[in-house]
Amino acid sequence: AATPVGAGAMSTADSIVTTDTLHRFGRRFLGAPVRSRTYRHLLYLLLAFPLGIVYFVGFVTGTAVGLGLLVTWVGLPILLLTLSAAAAAAGIEARLATRLVGVDAAVPAFLREFDVDDGLAVPGDGFVDAVRRLVTTPSTWTAVVLLIYKFVFGLVAFVAVTTVGSISAALLAAPVVYDDPAGIAAGAATAGQYRVGSWTVGSLPEALAVAAGGVVVLVVGLNLLSGLARFHARSVAGILRVGTGN
């Protein structure tokens, strides 16, 4: 039976679309090492570790000191300052997600509504109203959740970046250091030997093969790290969206 003309045209169109899609995916995947966006994502991941530690230590310290001094007049202001700092840190995270990863994350409501002219810096009705907004706004408490999440993610990001970086560097360096007479190359088990797992690299062709493997690890690793950065930025946006009605 003859193939309908319409069916043949649709099959050809589907084939073209599939080929074009695969071409774009391959170009995007293989082009990761030369795209500036990849390195913005890496910067985002590298910042996660130190920022997560600063946020977590600052919040835990402020909370502990505030609770410990709650029996005095000093404790409550410290707790309020800690909450304000948590909201400010969440605002920093929202801006980092937007500028480095391109994910639109909402700044906590307390920061969006903040205005010194409202009287936050001057005791009185404005001050009381600002404190009430700080404590009752849901985004203040989601900011606290975000700080804890950032600390955990920062550890994961640090391990991921250092693992990809160290493995890639060790493999890519093979042609340069495989015959290192001092045996000082990373991975050298004994003097003059360069090992990749149980394989001893003893010639230039072998070293070039190892370096080619390093290129593969680098390309795959950079794509995975970019995906991890996008996942975290979207997670940040999702956490900050809780309680906003959006």
PDB file of C-alpha atoms in Angstrom:
ATOM      1  CA  ALA A   1       0.000   0.000   0.000  1.00  0.00           C
ATOM      2  CA  ALA A   2       1.228   3.510  -0.804  1.00  0.00           C
ATOM      3  CA  THR A   3       2.244   5.730   2.079  1.00  0.00           C
ATOM      4  CA  PRO A   4      -0.063   8.748   2.437  1.00  0.00           C
ATOM      5  CA  VAL A   5       1.633  11.958   1.368  1.00  0.00           C
ATOM      6  CA  GLY A   6       0.605  13.711   4.594  1.00  0.00           C
ATOM      7  CA  ALA A   7       2.011  10.933   6.791  1.00  0.00           C
ATOM      8  CA  GLY A   8       5.351  11.050   4.961  1.00  0.00           C
ATOM      9  CA  ALA A   9       5.588  14.799   5.375  1.00  0.00           C
ATOM     10  CA  MET A  10       4.817  14.541   9.096  1.00  0.00           C
ATOM     11  CA  SER A  11       7.453  11.826   9.537  1.00  0.00           C
ATOM     12  CA  THR A  12      10.053  13.989   7.794  1.00  0.00           C
ATOM     13  CA  ALA A  13       9.116  17.021   9.900  1.00  0.00           C
ATOM     14  CA  ASP A  14       9.352  14.971  13.111  1.00  0.00           C
ATOM     15  CA  SER A  15      12.776  13.706  12.053  1.00  0.00           C
ATOM     16  CA  ILE A  16      13.986  17.239  11.384  1.00  0.00           C
ATOM     17  CA  VAL A  17      12.685  18.455  14.751  1.00  0.00           C
ATOM     18  CA  THR A  18      14.345  15.539  16.569  1.00  0.00           C
ATOM     19  CA  THR A  19      17.648  16.085  14.783  1.00  0.00           C
ATOM     20  CA  ASP A  20      17.562  19.810  15.497  1.00  0.00           C
ATOM     21  CA  THR A  21      16.747  19.177  19.149  1.00  0.00           C
ATOM     22  CA  LEU A  22      19.624  16.711  19.511  1.00  0.00           C
ATOM     23  CA  HIS A  23      21.948  19.153  17.763  1.00  0.00           C
ATOM     24  CA  ARG A  24      21.025  21.986  20.132  1.00  0.00           C
ATOM     25  CA  PHE A  25      21.358  19.694  23.155  1.00  0.00           C
ATOM     26  CA  GLY A  26      24.768  18.457  22.026  1.00  0.00           C
ATOM     27  CA  ARG A  27      25.994  21.961  21.337  1.00  0.00           C
ATOM     28  CA  ARG A  28      24.772  23.172  24.716  1.00  0.00           C
ATOM     29  CA  PHE A  29      26.233  20.148  26.526  1.00  0.00           C
ATOM     30  CA  LEU A  30      29.638  20.222  24.841  1.00  0.00           C
ATOM     31  CA  GLY A  31      29.870  24.007  25.001  1.00  0.00           C
ATOM     32  CA  ALA A  32      29.666  24.149  28.790  1.00  0.00           C
ATOM     33  CA  PRO A  33      33.423  24.828  29.280  1.00  0.00           C
ATOM     34  CA  VAL A  34      33.351  27.924  27.045  1.00  0.00           C
ATOM     35  CA  ARG A  35      30.109  29.539  28.223  1.00  0.00           C
ATOM     36  CA  SER A  36      30.280  32.404  30.705  1.00  0.00           C
ATOM     37  CA  ARG A  37      27.042  31.197  32.277  1.00  0.00           C
ATOM     38  CA  THR A  38      28.793  28.009  33.394  1.00  0.00           C
ATOM     39  CA  TYR A  39      31.278  30.007  35.439  1.00  0.00           C
ATOM     40  CA  ARG A  40      28.548  32.176  36.936  1.00  0.00           C
ATOM     41  CA  HIS A  41      26.960  28.941  38.102  1.00  0.00           C
ATOM     42  CA  LEU A  42      30.300  27.781  39.506  1.00  0.00           C
ATOM     43  CA  LEU A  43      30.692  31.073  41.363  1.00  0.00           C
ATOM     44  CA  TYR A  44      27.198  30.598  42.767  1.00  0.00           C
ATOM     45  CA  LEU A  45      28.150  27.143  44.054  1.00  0.00           C
ATOM     46  CA  LEU A  46      31.499  28.298  45.437  1.00  0.00           C
ATOM     47  CA  LEU A  47      29.803  31.113  47.370  1.00  0.00           C
ATOM     48  CA  ALA A  48      27.314  28.667  48.886  1.00  0.00           C
ATOM     49  CA  PHE A  49      29.851  27.118  51.260  1.00  0.00           C
ATOM     50  CA  PRO A  50      31.251  30.244  52.989  1.00  0.00           C
ATOM     51  CA  LEU A  51      27.880  32.024  52.967  1.00  0.00           C
ATOM     52  CA  GLY A  52      26.145  28.970  54.407  1.00  0.00           C
ATOM     53  CA  ILE A  53      28.645  28.836  57.268  1.00  0.00           C
ATOM     54  CA  VAL A  54      28.360  32.577  57.962  1.00  0.00           C
ATOM     55  CA  TYR A  55      24.561  32.469  57.908  1.00  0.00           C
ATOM     56  CA  PHE A  56      24.311  29.396  60.114  1.00  0.00           C
ATOM     57  CA  VAL A  57      26.912  30.456  62.672  1.00  0.00           C
ATOM     58  CA  GLY A  58      25.483  33.962  62.857  1.00  0.00           C
ATOM     59  CA  PHE A  59      21.912  32.755  63.296  1.00  0.00           C
ATOM     60  CA  VAL A  60      22.761  30.099  65.886  1.00  0.00           C
ATOM     61  CA  THR A  61      24.970  32.507  67.829  1.00  0.00           C
ATOM     62  CA  GLY A  62      22.404  35.312  67.763  1.00  0.00           C
ATOM     63  CA  THR A  63      19.593  32.986  68.794  1.00  0.00           C
ATOM     64  CA  ALA A  64      21.598  31.400  71.612  1.00  0.00           C
ATOM     65  CA  VAL A  65      22.773  34.747  72.995  1.00  0.00           C
ATOM     66  CA  GLY A  66      19.290  36.277  72.656  1.00  0.00           C
ATOM     67  CA  LEU A  67      17.604  33.389  74.440  1.00  0.00           C
ATOM     68  CA  GLY A  68      20.283  33.356  77.127  1.00  0.00           C
ATOM     69  CA  LEU A  69      19.741  37.057  77.820  1.00  0.00           C
ATOM     70  CA  LEU A  70      15.972  36.970  77.448  1.00  0.00           C
ATOM     71  CA  VAL A  71      15.567  37.465  81.191  1.00  0.00           C
ATOM     72  CA  THR A  72      17.167  40.858  80.747  1.00  0.00           C
ATOM     73  CA  TRP A  73      16.127  43.707  78.467  1.00  0.00           C
ATOM     74  CA  VAL A  74      18.993  42.881  76.083  1.00  0.00           C
ATOM     75  CA  GLY A  75      17.779  39.466  74.937  1.00  0.00           C
ATOM     76  CA  LEU A  76      14.690  40.506  72.959  1.00  0.00           C
ATOM     77  CA  PRO A  77      16.481  43.132  70.817  1.00  0.00           C
ATOM     78  CA  ILE A  78      19.169  40.569  69.987  1.00  0.00           C
ATOM     79  CA  LEU A  79      16.539  38.063  68.860  1.00  0.00           C
ATOM     80  CA  LEU A  80      14.808  40.695  66.736  1.00  0.00           C
ATOM     81  CA  LEU A  81      18.139  41.727  65.239  1.00  0.00           C
ATOM     82  CA  THR A  82      18.869  38.071  64.453  1.00  0.00           C
ATOM     83  CA  LEU A  83      15.539  37.719  62.658  1.00  0.00           C
ATOM     84  CA  SER A  84      16.206  40.926  60.732  1.00  0.00           C
ATOM     85  CA  ALA A  85      19.627  39.607  59.732  1.00  0.00           C
ATOM     86  CA  ALA A  86      18.020  36.330  58.580  1.00  0.00           C
ATOM     87  CA  ALA A  87      15.624  38.299  56.368  1.00  0.00           C
ATOM     88  CA  ALA A  88      18.541  40.335  55.006  1.00  0.00           C
ATOM     89  CA  ALA A  89      20.498  37.142  54.253  1.00  0.00           C
ATOM     90  CA  ALA A  90      17.478  35.750  52.407  1.00  0.00           C
ATOM     91  CA  GLY A  91      17.401  38.956  50.388  1.00  0.00           C
ATOM     92  CA  ILE A  92      21.054  38.407  49.443  1.00  0.00           C
ATOM     93  CA  GLU A  93      20.226  34.853  48.379  1.00  0.00           C
ATOM     94  CA  ALA A  94      17.333  36.053  46.230  1.00  0.00           C
ATOM     95  CA  ARG A  95      19.605  38.506  44.423  1.00  0.00           C
ATOM     96  CA  LEU A  96      22.357  35.919  43.937  1.00  0.00           C
ATOM     97  CA  ALA A  97      19.874  33.450  42.448  1.00  0.00           C
ATOM     98  CA  THR A  98      18.612  36.118  40.058  1.00  0.00           C
ATOM     99  CA  ARG A  99      21.928  37.614  38.990  1.00  0.00           C
ATOM    100  CA  LEU A 100      24.135  34.532  38.817  1.00  0.00           C
ATOM    101  CA  VAL A 101      21.663  31.849  37.752  1.00  0.00           C
ATOM    102  CA  GLY A 102      18.829  33.849  36.210  1.00  0.00           C
ATOM    103  CA  VAL A 103      16.105  32.469  38.486  1.00  0.00           C
ATOM    104  CA  ASP A 104      13.587  35.056  39.655  1.00  0.00           C
ATOM    105  CA  ALA A 105      13.476  34.830  43.465  1.00  0.00           C
ATOM    106  CA  ALA A 106      11.332  37.101  45.617  1.00  0.00           C
ATOM    107  CA  VAL A 107      12.970  39.260  48.270  1.00  0.00           C
ATOM    108  CA  PRO A 108      11.347  38.674  51.713  1.00  0.00           C
ATOM    109  CA  ALA A 109       8.305  40.889  52.288  1.00  0.00           C
ATOM    110  CA  PHE A 110       9.832  42.581  55.338  1.00  0.00           C
ATOM    111  CA  LEU A 111      12.719  43.876  53.226  1.00  0.00           C
ATOM    112  CA  ARG A 112      10.437  44.986  50.393  1.00  0.00           C
ATOM    113  CA  GLU A 113       8.325  46.979  52.841  1.00  0.00           C
ATOM    114  CA  PHE A 114      11.222  48.337  54.870  1.00  0.00           C
ATOM    115  CA  ASP A 115      11.573  52.085  54.934  1.00  0.00           C
ATOM    116  CA  VAL A 116      13.518  54.079  57.501  1.00  0.00           C
ATOM    117  CA  ASP A 117      10.890  56.807  57.163  1.00  0.00           C
ATOM    118  CA  ASP A 118       8.330  54.376  58.595  1.00  0.00           C
ATOM    119  CA  GLY A 119       9.981  54.807  61.967  1.00  0.00           C
ATOM    120  CA  LEU A 120      11.910  51.540  62.239  1.00  0.00           C
ATOM    121  CA  ALA A 121      14.951  53.398  63.527  1.00  0.00           C
ATOM    122  CA  VAL A 122      12.962  55.552  65.950  1.00  0.00           C
ATOM    123  CA  PRO A 123      11.118  54.109  68.990  1.00  0.00           C
ATOM    124  CA  GLY A 124       7.377  54.708  68.873  1.00  0.00           C
ATOM    125  CA  ASP A 125       4.403  53.415  66.904  1.00  0.00           C
ATOM    126  CA  GLY A 126       6.510  52.978  63.770  1.00  0.00           C
ATOM    127  CA  PHE A 127       9.032  50.857  65.634  1.00  0.00           C
ATOM    128  CA  VAL A 128       6.332  48.667  67.178  1.00  0.00           C
ATOM    129  CA  ASP A 129       4.656  48.228  63.796  1.00  0.00           C
ATOM    130  CA  ALA A 130       7.963  47.273  62.187  1.00  0.00           C
ATOM    131  CA  VAL A 131       8.623  44.670  64.884  1.00  0.00           C
ATOM    132  CA  ARG A 132       5.116  43.289  64.442  1.00  0.00           C
ATOM    133  CA  ARG A 133       5.612  42.980  60.682  1.00  0.00           C
ATOM    134  CA  LEU A 134       8.973  41.314  61.176  1.00  0.00           C
ATOM    135  CA  VAL A 135       7.603  38.674  63.535  1.00  0.00           C
ATOM    136  CA  THR A 136       4.269  37.993  61.806  1.00  0.00           C
ATOM    137  CA  THR A 137       5.381  38.015  58.170  1.00  0.00           C
ATOM    138  CA  PRO A 138       5.669  34.378  56.987  1.00  0.00           C
ATOM    139  CA  SER A 139       8.648  35.181  54.761  1.00  0.00           C
ATOM    140  CA  THR A 140      10.700  36.038  57.863  1.00  0.00           C
ATOM    141  CA  TRP A 141      10.401  32.452  59.042  1.00  0.00           C
ATOM    142  CA  THR A 142      10.933  30.967  55.604  1.00  0.00           C
ATOM    143  CA  ALA A 143      14.137  33.022  55.591  1.00  0.00           C
ATOM    144  CA  VAL A 144      15.217  31.151  58.726  1.00  0.00           C
ATOM    145  CA  VAL A 145      14.479  27.845  56.985  1.00  0.00           C
ATOM    146  CA  LEU A 146      16.493  29.061  53.998  1.00  0.00           C
ATOM    147  CA  LEU A 147      19.552  29.765  56.156  1.00  0.00           C
ATOM    148  CA  ILE A 148      19.545  26.220  57.511  1.00  0.00           C
ATOM    149  CA  TYR A 149      19.038  24.811  54.019  1.00  0.00           C
ATOM    150  CA  LYS A 150      21.857  26.986  52.689  1.00  0.00           C
ATOM    151  CA  PHE A 151      24.261  25.604  55.279  1.00  0.00           C
ATOM    152  CA  VAL A 152      23.496  22.006  54.273  1.00  0.00           C
ATOM    153  CA  PHE A 153      23.603  22.768  50.559  1.00  0.00           C
ATOM    154  CA  GLY A 154      26.879  24.665  50.948  1.00  0.00           C
ATOM    155  CA  LEU A 155      28.548  21.493  52.203  1.00  0.00           C
ATOM    156  CA  VAL A 156      27.142  19.500  49.284  1.00  0.00           C
ATOM    157  CA  ALA A 157      28.228  22.164  46.776  1.00  0.00           C
ATOM    158  CA  PHE A 158      31.747  22.305  48.219  1.00  0.00           C
ATOM    159  CA  VAL A 159      32.164  18.528  47.942  1.00  0.00           C
ATOM    160  CA  ALA A 160      30.738  18.492  44.397  1.00  0.00           C
ATOM    161  CA  VAL A 161      32.923  21.321  43.077  1.00  0.00           C
ATOM    162  CA  THR A 162      36.133  20.068  44.690  1.00  0.00           C
ATOM    163  CA  THR A 163      35.492  16.503  43.507  1.00  0.00           C
ATOM    164  CA  VAL A 164      34.918  17.504  39.875  1.00  0.00           C
ATOM    165  CA  GLY A 165      37.820  19.959  39.981  1.00  0.00           C
ATOM    166  CA  SER A 166      40.342  17.610  41.556  1.00  0.00           C
ATOM    167  CA  ILE A 167      39.521  14.612  39.348  1.00  0.00           C
ATOM    168  CA  SER A 168      39.537  16.710  36.170  1.00  0.00           C
ATOM    169  CA  ALA A 169      42.817  18.395  37.093  1.00  0.00           C
ATOM    170  CA  ALA A 170      44.506  15.096  37.953  1.00  0.00           C
ATOM    171  CA  LEU A 171      43.487  13.526  34.642  1.00  0.00           C
ATOM    172  CA  LEU A 172      44.235  16.562  32.472  1.00  0.00           C
ATOM    173  CA  ALA A 173      47.682  16.930  34.040  1.00  0.00           C
ATOM    174  CA  ALA A 174      48.743  13.394  33.068  1.00  0.00           C
ATOM    175  CA  PRO A 175      50.717  14.333  29.905  1.00  0.00           C
ATOM    176  CA  VAL A 176      52.745  16.850  31.898  1.00  0.00           C
ATOM    177  CA  VAL A 177      53.445  14.909  35.071  1.00  0.00           C
ATOM    178  CA  TYR A 178      53.220  11.206  34.153  1.00  0.00           C
ATOM    179  CA  ASP A 179      57.016  10.922  33.919  1.00  0.00           C
ATOM    180  CA  ASP A 180      57.748  13.209  36.860  1.00  0.00           C
ATOM    181  CA  PRO A 181      61.097  11.905  38.133  1.00  0.00           C
ATOM    182  CA  ALA A 182      60.532  13.213  41.624  1.00  0.00           C
ATOM    183  CA  GLY A 183      57.274  11.359  41.999  1.00  0.00           C
ATOM    184  CA  ILE A 184      55.561  14.481  43.299  1.00  0.00           C
ATOM    185  CA  ALA A 185      52.561  14.398  40.947  1.00  0.00           C
ATOM    186  CA  ALA A 186      49.164  13.909  42.491  1.00  0.00           C
ATOM    187  CA  GLY A 187      48.320  10.223  42.440  1.00  0.00           C
ATOM    188  CA  ALA A 188      51.938   9.018  42.196  1.00  0.00           C
ATOM    189  CA  ALA A 189      52.256   5.913  44.300  1.00  0.00           C
ATOM    190  CA  THR A 190      56.010   5.629  44.007  1.00  0.00           C
ATOM    191  CA  ALA A 191      58.782   7.730  42.521  1.00  0.00           C
ATOM    192  CA  GLY A 192      58.393   8.108  38.777  1.00  0.00           C
ATOM    193  CA  GLN A 193      54.950   6.492  38.591  1.00  0.00           C
ATOM    194  CA  TYR A 194      51.654   8.211  37.910  1.00  0.00           C
ATOM    195  CA  ARG A 195      48.624   6.157  38.821  1.00  0.00           C
ATOM    196  CA  VAL A 196      44.967   6.469  37.868  1.00  0.00           C
ATOM    197  CA  GLY A 197      43.275   3.968  40.111  1.00  0.00           C
ATOM    198  CA  SER A 198      45.146   0.713  39.594  1.00  0.00           C
ATOM    199  CA  TRP A 199      46.488   1.798  36.205  1.00  0.00           C
ATOM    200  CA  THR A 200      50.073   3.045  36.059  1.00  0.00           C
ATOM    201  CA  VAL A 201      50.546   5.602  33.285  1.00  0.00           C
ATOM    202  CA  GLY A 202      53.945   4.891  31.778  1.00  0.00           C
ATOM    203  CA  SER A 203      53.919   6.435  28.301  1.00  0.00           C
ATOM    204  CA  LEU A 204      52.821   9.569  26.496  1.00  0.00           C
ATOM    205  CA  PRO A 205      50.003   7.841  24.524  1.00  0.00           C
ATOM    206  CA  GLU A 206      48.609   6.486  27.779  1.00  0.00           C
ATOM    207  CA  ALA A 207      48.892   9.920  29.367  1.00  0.00           C
ATOM    208  CA  LEU A 208      47.058  11.501  26.416  1.00  0.00           C
ATOM    209  CA  ALA A 209      44.304   8.905  26.753  1.00  0.00           C
ATOM    210  CA  VAL A 210      43.991   9.800  30.433  1.00  0.00           C
ATOM    211  CA  ALA A 211      43.840  13.500  29.545  1.00  0.00           C
ATOM    212  CA  ALA A 212      41.070  12.758  27.020  1.00  0.00           C
ATOM    213  CA  GLY A 213      39.180  11.096  29.834  1.00  0.00           C
ATOM    214  CA  GLY A 214      39.796  14.239  31.869  1.00  0.00           C
ATOM    215  CA  VAL A 215      38.130  16.336  29.144  1.00  0.00           C
ATOM    216  CA  VAL A 216      35.078  14.066  29.310  1.00  0.00           C
ATOM    217  CA  VAL A 217      34.966  14.289  33.094  1.00  0.00           C
ATOM    218  CA  LEU A 218      35.309  18.079  32.913  1.00  0.00           C
ATOM    219  CA  VAL A 219      32.506  18.536  30.364  1.00  0.00           C
ATOM    220  CA  VAL A 220      30.134  16.168  32.158  1.00  0.00           C
ATOM    221  CA  GLY A 221      31.068  17.629  35.547  1.00  0.00           C
ATOM    222  CA  LEU A 222      30.488  21.225  34.471  1.00  0.00           C
ATOM    223  CA  ASN A 223      27.050  20.331  33.132  1.00  0.00           C
ATOM    224  CA  LEU A 224      26.168  18.517  36.352  1.00  0.00           C
ATOM    225  CA  LEU A 225      27.394  21.441  38.444  1.00  0.00           C
ATOM    226  CA  SER A 226      25.351  23.873  36.354  1.00  0.00           C
ATOM    227  CA  GLY A 227      22.328  21.678  36.941  1.00  0.00           C
ATOM    228  CA  LEU A 228      23.049  21.669  40.653  1.00  0.00           C
ATOM    229  CA  ALA A 229      23.263  25.478  40.663  1.00  0.00           C
ATOM    230  CA  ARG A 230      19.924  25.765  38.844  1.00  0.00           C
ATOM    231  CA  PHE A 231      18.337  23.302  41.250  1.00  0.00           C
ATOM    232  CA  HIS A 232      19.513  25.283  44.252  1.00  0.00           C
ATOM    233  CA  ALA A 233      18.440  28.636  42.817  1.00  0.00           C
ATOM    234  CA  ARG A 234      14.972  27.266  42.083  1.00  0.00           C
ATOM    235  CA  SER A 235      14.844  25.782  45.575  1.00  0.00           C
ATOM    236  CA  VAL A 236      15.703  29.182  47.038  1.00  0.00           C
ATOM    237  CA  ALA A 237      12.971  30.803  44.955  1.00  0.00           C
ATOM    238  CA  GLY A 238      10.505  28.119  46.052  1.00  0.00           C
ATOM    239  CA  ILE A 239      11.295  28.538  49.744  1.00  0.00           C
ATOM    240  CA  LEU A 240      10.999  32.321  49.549  1.00  0.00           C
ATOM    241  CA  ARG A 241       7.700  31.966  47.686  1.00  0.00           C
ATOM    242  CA  VAL A 242       6.091  30.132  50.625  1.00  0.00           C
ATOM    243  CA  GLY A 243       3.630  32.382  52.428  1.00  0.00           C
ATOM    244  CA  THR A 244       3.667  35.076  49.760  1.00  0.00           C
ATOM    245  CA  GLY A 245       0.529  33.876  47.998  1.00  0.00           C
ATOM    246  CA  ASN A 246       2.354  33.518  44.664  1.00  0.00           C
TER     247      ASN A 246
END
